[in-house]
Amino acid sequence: LGLLVLAFSRPGCTGGSSGKAPQPPQPYASRTPAGMPYQSIGPIAALAVGTVTPLALTLYPREPEALLAGVVLAGALVSMTFNPSGPPPKVYDKAVEQRAIENVVMTSDKNRVVRLGLGSVYLYAASTFAIWMTNTAGASGSKLAARLYARELGAVGELVLTWTGCLVDTYIAGIWMSSGYCGQ
């Protein structure tokens, strides 16, 4: 869902052919009542949905505090990523820019900390989801390992669901943590 929102939120992309040439974005021309450029809403929604959905699927309703922490960190990351607060700067600090180029660090320290925190929440989500899924009793009253040993078909489906949820969470955790560590 997040990928679809992102795909259709690019400037000039309407989901179909309108016959018109795509117009270049004008991020500082028209703004929402909150001050955000209208063109930025699609990518913001895609990032927010894409970031929060895997957490919601693996944490809700067992871990509301961790889900809330993930939502807050995702909101902070979205706010840092799309910062339309005024016109673009006309003057850059050459020393800061040169230091960033030399260190191959392109994000602020705050952004890096948020990314590391969000990656940690994803690792927590993967581990608690795996523990919850394997300790949950099925209709027969036995845990997943016992049902797998008894060759119950439903247990295999639950195992695939568990692996998929953990794979998605750990993959996204790796992305956030590595980008936070490397500053890119």
JSON list of C-alpha atoms in Angstrom, two decimals:
[
{"chain": "A", "resi": 1, "resn": "LEU", "atom": "CA", "xyz": [0.00, 0.00, 0.00]},
{"chain": "A", "resi": 2, "resn": "GLY", "atom": "CA", "xyz": [2.80, 2.41, 0.90]},
{"chain": "A", "resi": 3, "resn": "LEU", "atom": "CA", "xyz": [4.56, 1.69, -2.39]},
{"chain": "A", "resi": 4, "resn": "LEU", "atom": "CA", "xyz": [1.38, 2.44, -4.34]},
{"chain": "A", "resi": 5, "resn": "VAL", "atom": "CA", "xyz": [0.94, 5.75, -2.53]},
{"chain": "A", "resi": 6, "resn": "LEU", "atom": "CA", "xyz": [4.57, 6.60, -3.27]},
{"chain": "A", "resi": 7, "resn": "ALA", "atom": "CA", "xyz": [4.29, 5.56, -6.92]},
{"chain": "A", "resi": 8, "resn": "PHE", "atom": "CA", "xyz": [1.25, 7.72, -7.56]},
{"chain": "A", "resi": 9, "resn": "SER", "atom": "CA", "xyz": [2.43, 10.66, -5.49]},
{"chain": "A", "resi": 10, "resn": "ARG", "atom": "CA", "xyz": [5.34, 11.63, -7.71]},
{"chain": "A", "resi": 11, "resn": "PRO", "atom": "CA", "xyz": [4.92, 14.98, -9.44]},
{"chain": "A", "resi": 12, "resn": "GLY", "atom": "CA", "xyz": [3.20, 14.52, -12.78]},
{"chain": "A", "resi": 13, "resn": "CYS", "atom": "CA", "xyz": [2.01, 10.98, -11.97]},
{"chain": "A", "resi": 14, "resn": "THR", "atom": "CA", "xyz": [-1.75, 10.70, -12.02]},
{"chain": "A", "resi": 15, "resn": "GLY", "atom": "CA", "xyz": [-2.10, 6.97, -12.37]},
{"chain": "A", "resi": 16, "resn": "GLY", "atom": "CA", "xyz": [-3.12, 7.32, -15.99]},
{"chain": "A", "resi": 17, "resn": "SER", "atom": "CA", "xyz": [-2.23, 9.29, -19.07]},
{"chain": "A", "resi": 18, "resn": "SER", "atom": "CA", "xyz": [-3.76, 12.74, -19.15]},
{"chain": "A", "resi": 19, "resn": "GLY", "atom": "CA", "xyz": [-2.00, 13.73, -22.36]},
{"chain": "A", "resi": 20, "resn": "LYS", "atom": "CA", "xyz": [-0.25, 16.61, -20.62]},
{"chain": "A", "resi": 21, "resn": "ALA", "atom": "CA", "xyz": [3.46, 16.80, -20.00]},
{"chain": "A", "resi": 22, "resn": "PRO", "atom": "CA", "xyz": [4.37, 16.47, -16.31]},
{"chain": "A", "resi": 23, "resn": "GLN", "atom": "CA", "xyz": [4.92, 19.78, -14.59]},
{"chain": "A", "resi": 24, "resn": "PRO", "atom": "CA", "xyz": [7.97, 20.30, -12.41]},
{"chain": "A", "resi": 25, "resn": "PRO", "atom": "CA", "xyz": [7.19, 20.48, -8.70]},
{"chain": "A", "resi": 26, "resn": "GLN", "atom": "CA", "xyz": [6.91, 23.88, -7.08]},
{"chain": "A", "resi": 27, "resn": "PRO", "atom": "CA", "xyz": [7.45, 23.07, -3.41]},
{"chain": "A", "resi": 28, "resn": "TYR", "atom": "CA", "xyz": [7.26, 26.66, -2.20]},
{"chain": "A", "resi": 29, "resn": "ALA", "atom": "CA", "xyz": [4.41, 27.90, -4.38]},
{"chain": "A", "resi": 30, "resn": "SER", "atom": "CA", "xyz": [1.19, 26.53, -2.89]},
{"chain": "A", "resi": 31, "resn": "ARG", "atom": "CA", "xyz": [0.88, 25.44, 0.72]},
{"chain": "A", "resi": 32, "resn": "THR", "atom": "CA", "xyz": [-1.64, 23.63, 2.86]},
{"chain": "A", "resi": 33, "resn": "PRO", "atom": "CA", "xyz": [-3.18, 25.50, 5.79]},
{"chain": "A", "resi": 34, "resn": "ALA", "atom": "CA", "xyz": [-0.45, 23.94, 7.98]},
{"chain": "A", "resi": 35, "resn": "GLY", "atom": "CA", "xyz": [2.21, 25.49, 5.73]},
{"chain": "A", "resi": 36, "resn": "MET", "atom": "CA", "xyz": [3.26, 22.32, 3.91]},
{"chain": "A", "resi": 37, "resn": "PRO", "atom": "CA", "xyz": [3.55, 22.27, 0.11]},
{"chain": "A", "resi": 38, "resn": "TYR", "atom": "CA", "xyz": [0.71, 20.28, -1.43]},
{"chain": "A", "resi": 39, "resn": "GLN", "atom": "CA", "xyz": [3.23, 18.31, -3.50]},
{"chain": "A", "resi": 40, "resn": "SER", "atom": "CA", "xyz": [4.86, 16.95, -0.32]},
{"chain": "A", "resi": 41, "resn": "ILE", "atom": "CA", "xyz": [1.76, 15.28, 1.09]},
{"chain": "A", "resi": 42, "resn": "GLY", "atom": "CA", "xyz": [1.97, 12.13, -1.09]},
{"chain": "A", "resi": 43, "resn": "PRO", "atom": "CA", "xyz": [5.56, 11.21, -0.20]},
{"chain": "A", "resi": 44, "resn": "ILE", "atom": "CA", "xyz": [4.92, 12.08, 3.44]},
{"chain": "A", "resi": 45, "resn": "ALA", "atom": "CA", "xyz": [1.90, 9.76, 3.52]},
{"chain": "A", "resi": 46, "resn": "ALA", "atom": "CA", "xyz": [3.87, 7.02, 1.78]},
{"chain": "A", "resi": 47, "resn": "LEU", "atom": "CA", "xyz": [6.73, 7.25, 4.25]},
{"chain": "A", "resi": 48, "resn": "ALA", "atom": "CA", "xyz": [4.39, 7.36, 7.25]},
{"chain": "A", "resi": 49, "resn": "VAL", "atom": "CA", "xyz": [2.24, 4.45, 6.07]},
{"chain": "A", "resi": 50, "resn": "GLY", "atom": "CA", "xyz": [5.23, 2.40, 4.95]},
{"chain": "A", "resi": 51, "resn": "THR", "atom": "CA", "xyz": [6.99, 2.97, 8.26]},
{"chain": "A", "resi": 52, "resn": "VAL", "atom": "CA", "xyz": [4.11, 2.38, 10.65]},
{"chain": "A", "resi": 53, "resn": "THR", "atom": "CA", "xyz": [2.21, -0.46, 8.93]},
{"chain": "A", "resi": 54, "resn": "PRO", "atom": "CA", "xyz": [4.71, -3.30, 9.60]},
{"chain": "A", "resi": 55, "resn": "LEU", "atom": "CA", "xyz": [4.94, -2.20, 13.23]},
{"chain": "A", "resi": 56, "resn": "ALA", "atom": "CA", "xyz": [1.17, -2.09, 13.60]},
{"chain": "A", "resi": 57, "resn": "LEU", "atom": "CA", "xyz": [0.80, -5.56, 12.09]},
{"chain": "A", "resi": 58, "resn": "THR", "atom": "CA", "xyz": [3.33, -7.16, 14.42]},
{"chain": "A", "resi": 59, "resn": "LEU", "atom": "CA", "xyz": [2.85, -5.16, 17.63]},
{"chain": "A", "resi": 60, "resn": "TYR", "atom": "CA", "xyz": [-0.86, -4.32, 17.89]},
{"chain": "A", "resi": 61, "resn": "PRO", "atom": "CA", "xyz": [-2.64, -4.99, 20.32]},
{"chain": "A", "resi": 62, "resn": "ARG", "atom": "CA", "xyz": [-0.06, -6.75, 22.54]},
{"chain": "A", "resi": 63, "resn": "GLU", "atom": "CA", "xyz": [2.56, -3.98, 22.70]},
{"chain": "A", "resi": 64, "resn": "PRO", "atom": "CA", "xyz": [0.83, -0.58, 22.53]},
{"chain": "A", "resi": 65, "resn": "GLU", "atom": "CA", "xyz": [3.76, 1.25, 24.18]},
{"chain": "A", "resi": 66, "resn": "ALA", "atom": "CA", "xyz": [6.25, -0.02, 21.60]},
{"chain": "A", "resi": 67, "resn": "LEU", "atom": "CA", "xyz": [3.82, 0.80, 18.78]},
{"chain": "A", "resi": 68, "resn": "LEU", "atom": "CA", "xyz": [3.40, 4.31, 20.17]},
{"chain": "A", "resi": 69, "resn": "ALA", "atom": "CA", "xyz": [7.19, 4.71, 20.37]},
{"chain": "A", "resi": 70, "resn": "GLY", "atom": "CA", "xyz": [7.45, 3.60, 16.72]},
{"chain": "A", "resi": 71, "resn": "VAL", "atom": "CA", "xyz": [4.73, 6.02, 15.63]},
{"chain": "A", "resi": 72, "resn": "VAL", "atom": "CA", "xyz": [6.39, 8.92, 17.48]},
{"chain": "A", "resi": 73, "resn": "LEU", "atom": "CA", "xyz": [9.82, 8.08, 16.00]},
{"chain": "A", "resi": 74, "resn": "ALA", "atom": "CA", "xyz": [8.31, 7.68, 12.52]},
{"chain": "A", "resi": 75, "resn": "GLY", "atom": "CA", "xyz": [6.58, 11.05, 12.92]},
{"chain": "A", "resi": 76, "resn": "ALA", "atom": "CA", "xyz": [9.85, 12.65, 13.97]},
{"chain": "A", "resi": 77, "resn": "LEU", "atom": "CA", "xyz": [11.61, 11.09, 10.99]},
{"chain": "A", "resi": 78, "resn": "VAL", "atom": "CA", "xyz": [8.91, 12.29, 8.59]},
{"chain": "A", "resi": 79, "resn": "SER", "atom": "CA", "xyz": [9.16, 15.76, 10.09]},
{"chain": "A", "resi": 80, "resn": "MET", "atom": "CA", "xyz": [12.95, 15.78, 9.63]},
{"chain": "A", "resi": 81, "resn": "THR", "atom": "CA", "xyz": [12.78, 14.34, 6.13]},
{"chain": "A", "resi": 82, "resn": "PHE", "atom": "CA", "xyz": [10.17, 16.76, 4.78]},
{"chain": "A", "resi": 83, "resn": "ASN", "atom": "CA", "xyz": [11.03, 20.11, 6.29]},
{"chain": "A", "resi": 84, "resn": "PRO", "atom": "CA", "xyz": [9.16, 22.73, 4.28]},
{"chain": "A", "resi": 85, "resn": "SER", "atom": "CA", "xyz": [9.66, 25.50, 6.83]},
{"chain": "A", "resi": 86, "resn": "GLY", "atom": "CA", "xyz": [10.19, 28.45, 4.58]},
{"chain": "A", "resi": 87, "resn": "PRO", "atom": "CA", "xyz": [12.22, 29.14, 1.47]},
{"chain": "A", "resi": 88, "resn": "PRO", "atom": "CA", "xyz": [15.35, 27.14, 0.72]},
{"chain": "A", "resi": 89, "resn": "PRO", "atom": "CA", "xyz": [18.53, 28.55, 2.23]},
{"chain": "A", "resi": 90, "resn": "LYS", "atom": "CA", "xyz": [20.55, 30.89, 0.05]},
{"chain": "A", "resi": 91, "resn": "VAL", "atom": "CA", "xyz": [23.80, 30.58, 1.99]},
{"chain": "A", "resi": 92, "resn": "TYR", "atom": "CA", "xyz": [25.42, 27.35, 3.11]},
{"chain": "A", "resi": 93, "resn": "ASP", "atom": "CA", "xyz": [28.00, 26.85, 5.80]},
{"chain": "A", "resi": 94, "resn": "LYS", "atom": "CA", "xyz": [30.97, 25.69, 3.76]},
{"chain": "A", "resi": 95, "resn": "ALA", "atom": "CA", "xyz": [32.78, 24.20, 6.78]},
{"chain": "A", "resi": 96, "resn": "VAL", "atom": "CA", "xyz": [29.79, 22.05, 7.76]},
{"chain": "A", "resi": 97, "resn": "GLU", "atom": "CA", "xyz": [29.25, 21.00, 4.15]},
{"chain": "A", "resi": 98, "resn": "GLN", "atom": "CA", "xyz": [32.91, 20.06, 3.68]},
{"chain": "A", "resi": 99, "resn": "ARG", "atom": "CA", "xyz": [32.97, 18.06, 6.94]},
{"chain": "A", "resi": 100, "resn": "ALA", "atom": "CA", "xyz": [29.85, 16.17, 5.81]},
{"chain": "A", "resi": 101, "resn": "ILE", "atom": "CA", "xyz": [31.41, 15.39, 2.43]},
{"chain": "A", "resi": 102, "resn": "GLU", "atom": "CA", "xyz": [34.65, 14.18, 3.98]},
{"chain": "A", "resi": 103, "resn": "ASN", "atom": "CA", "xyz": [32.85, 11.94, 6.49]},
{"chain": "A", "resi": 104, "resn": "VAL", "atom": "CA", "xyz": [30.20, 10.75, 4.02]},
{"chain": "A", "resi": 105, "resn": "VAL", "atom": "CA", "xyz": [27.61, 11.71, 6.63]},
{"chain": "A", "resi": 106, "resn": "MET", "atom": "CA", "xyz": [24.64, 13.44, 5.06]},
{"chain": "A", "resi": 107, "resn": "THR", "atom": "CA", "xyz": [22.12, 13.51, 7.90]},
{"chain": "A", "resi": 108, "resn": "SER", "atom": "CA", "xyz": [22.04, 15.38, 11.17]},
{"chain": "A", "resi": 109, "resn": "ASP", "atom": "CA", "xyz": [22.86, 13.73, 14.48]},
{"chain": "A", "resi": 110, "resn": "LYS", "atom": "CA", "xyz": [19.19, 14.02, 15.53]},
{"chain": "A", "resi": 111, "resn": "ASN", "atom": "CA", "xyz": [18.10, 12.21, 12.36]},
{"chain": "A", "resi": 112, "resn": "ARG", "atom": "CA", "xyz": [20.67, 9.49, 13.00]},
{"chain": "A", "resi": 113, "resn": "VAL", "atom": "CA", "xyz": [19.45, 8.97, 16.57]},
{"chain": "A", "resi": 114, "resn": "VAL", "atom": "CA", "xyz": [15.83, 8.75, 15.40]},
{"chain": "A", "resi": 115, "resn": "ARG", "atom": "CA", "xyz": [16.79, 6.18, 12.75]},
{"chain": "A", "resi": 116, "resn": "LEU", "atom": "CA", "xyz": [18.69, 4.09, 15.31]},
{"chain": "A", "resi": 117, "resn": "GLY", "atom": "CA", "xyz": [15.73, 4.29, 17.69]},
{"chain": "A", "resi": 118, "resn": "LEU", "atom": "CA", "xyz": [13.26, 3.30, 14.99]},
{"chain": "A", "resi": 119, "resn": "GLY", "atom": "CA", "xyz": [15.48, 0.36, 14.02]},
{"chain": "A", "resi": 120, "resn": "SER", "atom": "CA", "xyz": [15.55, -0.72, 17.66]},
{"chain": "A", "resi": 121, "resn": "VAL", "atom": "CA", "xyz": [11.75, -0.62, 17.84]},
{"chain": "A", "resi": 122, "resn": "TYR", "atom": "CA", "xyz": [11.62, -2.82, 14.72]},
{"chain": "A", "resi": 123, "resn": "LEU", "atom": "CA", "xyz": [14.01, -5.35, 16.29]},
{"chain": "A", "resi": 124, "resn": "TYR", "atom": "CA", "xyz": [11.87, -5.36, 19.41]},
{"chain": "A", "resi": 125, "resn": "ALA", "atom": "CA", "xyz": [8.76, -5.87, 17.26]},
{"chain": "A", "resi": 126, "resn": "ALA", "atom": "CA", "xyz": [10.34, -8.83, 15.45]},
{"chain": "A", "resi": 127, "resn": "SER", "atom": "CA", "xyz": [11.42, -10.57, 18.65]},
{"chain": "A", "resi": 128, "resn": "THR", "atom": "CA", "xyz": [8.16, -10.03, 20.54]},
{"chain": "A", "resi": 129, "resn": "PHE", "atom": "CA", "xyz": [6.14, -11.10, 17.51]},
{"chain": "A", "resi": 130, "resn": "ALA", "atom": "CA", "xyz": [8.12, -14.34, 17.22]},
{"chain": "A", "resi": 131, "resn": "ILE", "atom": "CA", "xyz": [7.77, -15.06, 20.93]},
{"chain": "A", "resi": 132, "resn": "TRP", "atom": "CA", "xyz": [4.06, -14.30, 20.90]},
{"chain": "A", "resi": 133, "resn": "MET", "atom": "CA", "xyz": [3.36, -16.40, 17.80]},
{"chain": "A", "resi": 134, "resn": "THR", "atom": "CA", "xyz": [5.28, -19.43, 19.07]},
{"chain": "A", "resi": 135, "resn": "ASN", "atom": "CA", "xyz": [3.75, -19.27, 22.57]},
{"chain": "A", "resi": 136, "resn": "THR", "atom": "CA", "xyz": [0.17, -18.76, 21.41]},
{"chain": "A", "resi": 137, "resn": "ALA", "atom": "CA", "xyz": [-1.99, -21.83, 21.68]},
{"chain": "A", "resi": 138, "resn": "GLY", "atom": "CA", "xyz": [-4.05, -22.83, 18.69]},
{"chain": "A", "resi": 139, "resn": "ALA", "atom": "CA", "xyz": [-7.58, -24.20, 18.61]},
{"chain": "A", "resi": 140, "resn": "SER", "atom": "CA", "xyz": [-6.30, -27.52, 20.00]},
{"chain": "A", "resi": 141, "resn": "GLY", "atom": "CA", "xyz": [-4.82, -25.76, 23.04]},
{"chain": "A", "resi": 142, "resn": "SER", "atom": "CA", "xyz": [-1.22, -26.65, 22.22]},
{"chain": "A", "resi": 143, "resn": "LYS", "atom": "CA", "xyz": [1.64, -24.33, 21.25]},
{"chain": "A", "resi": 144, "resn": "LEU", "atom": "CA", "xyz": [3.02, -23.91, 17.74]},
{"chain": "A", "resi": 145, "resn": "ALA", "atom": "CA", "xyz": [5.93, -26.35, 18.11]},
{"chain": "A", "resi": 146, "resn": "ALA", "atom": "CA", "xyz": [3.63, -29.15, 19.28]},
{"chain": "A", "resi": 147, "resn": "ARG", "atom": "CA", "xyz": [1.19, -28.46, 16.46]},
{"chain": "A", "resi": 148, "resn": "LEU", "atom": "CA", "xyz": [4.00, -28.46, 13.90]},
{"chain": "A", "resi": 149, "resn": "TYR", "atom": "CA", "xyz": [5.21, -31.79, 15.29]},
{"chain": "A", "resi": 150, "resn": "ALA", "atom": "CA", "xyz": [1.65, -33.11, 14.90]},
{"chain": "A", "resi": 151, "resn": "ARG", "atom": "CA", "xyz": [1.72, -31.87, 11.28]},
{"chain": "A", "resi": 152, "resn": "GLU", "atom": "CA", "xyz": [-1.26, -29.56, 11.57]},
{"chain": "A", "resi": 153, "resn": "LEU", "atom": "CA", "xyz": [-1.72, -27.59, 8.36]},
{"chain": "A", "resi": 154, "resn": "GLY", "atom": "CA", "xyz": [-2.81, -24.44, 10.21]},
{"chain": "A", "resi": 155, "resn": "ALA", "atom": "CA", "xyz": [0.41, -24.50, 12.22]},
{"chain": "A", "resi": 156, "resn": "VAL", "atom": "CA", "xyz": [2.46, -24.37, 9.02]},
{"chain": "A", "resi": 157, "resn": "GLY", "atom": "CA", "xyz": [0.53, -21.28, 7.95]},
{"chain": "A", "resi": 158, "resn": "GLU", "atom": "CA", "xyz": [1.18, -19.65, 11.32]},
{"chain": "A", "resi": 159, "resn": "LEU", "atom": "CA", "xyz": [4.87, -20.49, 11.03]},
{"chain": "A", "resi": 160, "resn": "VAL", "atom": "CA", "xyz": [5.03, -18.88, 7.58]},
{"chain": "A", "resi": 161, "resn": "LEU", "atom": "CA", "xyz": [3.23, -15.82, 8.96]},
{"chain": "A", "resi": 162, "resn": "THR", "atom": "CA", "xyz": [5.70, -15.65, 11.86]},
{"chain": "A", "resi": 163, "resn": "TRP", "atom": "CA", "xyz": [8.71, -15.94, 9.57]},
{"chain": "A", "resi": 164, "resn": "THR", "atom": "CA", "xyz": [7.31, -13.32, 7.20]},
{"chain": "A", "resi": 165, "resn": "GLY", "atom": "CA", "xyz": [6.56, -10.83, 9.99]},
{"chain": "A", "resi": 166, "resn": "CYS", "atom": "CA", "xyz": [10.00, -11.31, 11.54]},
{"chain": "A", "resi": 167, "resn": "LEU", "atom": "CA", "xyz": [11.74, -11.08, 8.17]},
{"chain": "A", "resi": 168, "resn": "VAL", "atom": "CA", "xyz": [10.00, -7.82, 7.28]},
{"chain": "A", "resi": 169, "resn": "ASP", "atom": "CA", "xyz": [10.66, -6.29, 10.71]},
{"chain": "A", "resi": 170, "resn": "THR", "atom": "CA", "xyz": [14.33, -7.28, 10.81]},
{"chain": "A", "resi": 171, "resn": "TYR", "atom": "CA", "xyz": [14.89, -6.15, 7.22]},
{"chain": "A", "resi": 172, "resn": "ILE", "atom": "CA", "xyz": [13.43, -2.71, 7.95]},
{"chain": "A", "resi": 173, "resn": "ALA", "atom": "CA", "xyz": [15.34, -2.58, 11.26]},
{"chain": "A", "resi": 174, "resn": "GLY", "atom": "CA", "xyz": [18.54, -3.21, 9.32]},
{"chain": "A", "resi": 175, "resn": "ILE", "atom": "CA", "xyz": [17.77, -0.39, 6.92]},
{"chain": "A", "resi": 176, "resn": "TRP", "atom": "CA", "xyz": [17.01, 2.12, 9.67]},
{"chain": "A", "resi": 177, "resn": "MET", "atom": "CA", "xyz": [19.92, 1.08, 11.87]},
{"chain": "A", "resi": 178, "resn": "SER", "atom": "CA", "xyz": [22.51, 1.00, 9.10]},
{"chain": "A", "resi": 179, "resn": "SER", "atom": "CA", "xyz": [21.37, 4.34, 7.69]},
{"chain": "A", "resi": 180, "resn": "GLY", "atom": "CA", "xyz": [21.39, 5.77, 11.20]},
{"chain": "A", "resi": 181, "resn": "TYR", "atom": "CA", "xyz": [24.85, 4.42, 11.95]},
{"chain": "A", "resi": 182, "resn": "CYS", "atom": "CA", "xyz": [26.34, 5.49, 8.63]},
{"chain": "A", "resi": 183, "resn": "GLY", "atom": "CA", "xyz": [24.47, 8.80, 8.51]},
{"chain": "A", "resi": 184, "resn": "GLN", "atom": "CA", "xyz": [23.14, 8.31, 5.00]}
]
